[in-house]
Amino acid sequence: MFKLAWRIAVPRYETDAAFDRLLALFHANLPILDEVCFFETVTHQLYVEPAILERRAAILADRITACRELGIPSVGINVLTSIGHIDEAWDTNPPLPFQPMIGHDGGVAKGSGCPNDPALRQYVDWKYRLFAGAKPDFIWVDDDFRIHHHTVPFPCFCDRCLGLLSAETGVRWTREALVNALDQPEAGATRRAWVERNVRSLEDLLTHIGRSVRAVDPGIELGLMTAGPGWTTYSGVQIGRWLRALGATKLRPGGGFYGDAARLGIIDKALDCGRQLEDLPEAVTDTQYEMENFPYQRLAKAGATLAHETLLALANGHTGIAYNALGMSDLGFEDEEHLLAAIHAGRVGWDELANVARGTHAAGLWPAWSRDLAWKRELEPGETWWHPSAWHSSMVPTALAEIGLPLAAQAPGDGTILVGRMVEALDDDELRALLSGGLLCDGVALGALEARGLGHLTGVRTAGSYTNGLAERLTDDTLNGSFAGELRDARIEFWGDSRGQAVALEPLDDGARVLARLEDYFGRPGEACVSAYENEYGGRVAVMGYAPWMFLRSVSKRWQLLSLADWLTRDRLAVRIDEPVSVTPWVRLDAERRRGFVVLLNHGLDVLESVTVRVRLADGETAHRVGPMAAWSTAVVVV
Ligand SMILES: [Zn+2]
């Protein structure tokens, strides 16, 4: 079974009339209701007057009983705020009676408190005990559990937090001194101590919350909602540590993907939620992808999109999905009817696929990342620690998913994708291990590998780096198939800072194959810019020097990259789609690679009459014809 959970806003249950309507909806939808959780508050600001919450807890005790009587298997409470999310309603809410979070720039949060403030902890302790007393089956701790982005972007620089760091480092810090130190290239140890402080501030509060709930009822299960590393690693992304501190059995990975206007965000979110499943304690067996519909308006997200997200959640290793889909209205459900219909239509298929998914793991190329990126990241002259470069992003490889390469959210994949300066976050042994397998990297990563003395393992060296006036032309290497001579012009100088977008490569020996060369706008050829090389470790490494993460959608470039991925994984890459179509595959296989499934997302807006999907299993390749696929549709191939 694939667990379908519903999050319910306060206006939906607070009055008897609204709750009667909600119960009627539940009654009509029991087959798609495995779990219900009720938000305890309507505001993302932490502080709500105790009398209001006491009244609400009493109401919730009644609502939870009513849901159980209706036959809903699991009923709990979603505590929306433990720290505060953002500034909200500062003119109509009472001000925080706690130490507010203080940003690195001295900014003062209006809605979020310092997790180390004893007054905040006392309030949070009281609040969790109060809601534990309503006898829920479980309590979620929502995703304000991060240090970053509480309107003040990089807290918390209050005197108490600075004092904690001072005690841990033996240096007496002021905000100004620490902010300045964090921006110094040689201050890696300070950055490490600060990120660890961020991890601990959250860990300590979670320990505290776990104790508060268990003091009331040790039988209440706890769950933690988290945000992914694709956003930032400033908070340390120590999801395993935090889950252990809380004593959690549930995890809800989340991220922003709010509507169809930017539909390809579905791929980014699937990847970043899948990543949050790494390092799970054994006790955590209930993992619910967050399906986000905020602010709950019918025309924002199609029922089809909800269904696609559910399928991608399954394909990325979750055991269920938390629908944040029912809106804030206390009246009707006109904004949600289409979503309910989509869930009814999908339920049986998802449950069947969840059975197939048992014992499988993600297959495809693994985009490398590190939870240590925030403190290991290096600072070049003129750079500030507060704003990583685009070459530090762990999300740009989704450009490869968009053209049909399967990505594995969890390591190890069939091969690895290494983005530019992510190299800085990996130690030499980790890099050697990646270079011993199949590795696809860019020209900036080549430079970073050279700085570490590992460049020779790519078979090429950096021969120059340009910012304008260049396209690339494919060579007659066999990996280019029939596309030798094709030109790709990404017009790199159009899109802002183009440093790193045209790195020239020089082969170090005859074994380095050249798949493309730079060429100026007047047809004059230049140096090599795409290479493939088998190194002394037996690793197969490809370097993409020209516009590696944008405008990869041409038929010829897609062919080159798919062929390159097959070559560097020694034809082990789990899936290849023949036709040049806008289809992203997600693959899960068992350990022996004898069975599993492929989920296909046609994120294009054309109908695809027939798509040929080649799946590579231990005993060879099988080809499957899929179609027709409607625009913005999915298909599943079980193998
Ligand atoms: Zn603080």
XYZ file of C-alpha atoms in Angstrom, residues 96-100 113-124 156 158 160-161 164 205 208:
24
model
C 6.914 37.279 19.868
C 7.518 37.147 23.622
C 10.858 35.423 22.924
C 14.283 36.270 21.622
C 13.644 36.751 17.893
C 12.263 32.839 17.592
C 15.719 31.649 18.553
C 15.592 27.873 19.155
C 18.089 28.248 22.003
C 16.025 30.752 23.994
C 14.799 29.114 27.252
C 11.553 31.101 27.080
C 10.892 29.711 23.591
C 11.695 26.196 24.736
C 9.326 26.549 27.647
C 6.519 27.651 25.333
C 7.278 24.889 22.812
C 20.815 33.189 14.390
C 21.617 36.635 18.885
C 22.958 33.576 23.234
C 23.836 31.792 19.969
C 27.294 29.109 22.467
C 15.199 21.597 20.364
C 13.424 18.679 23.951
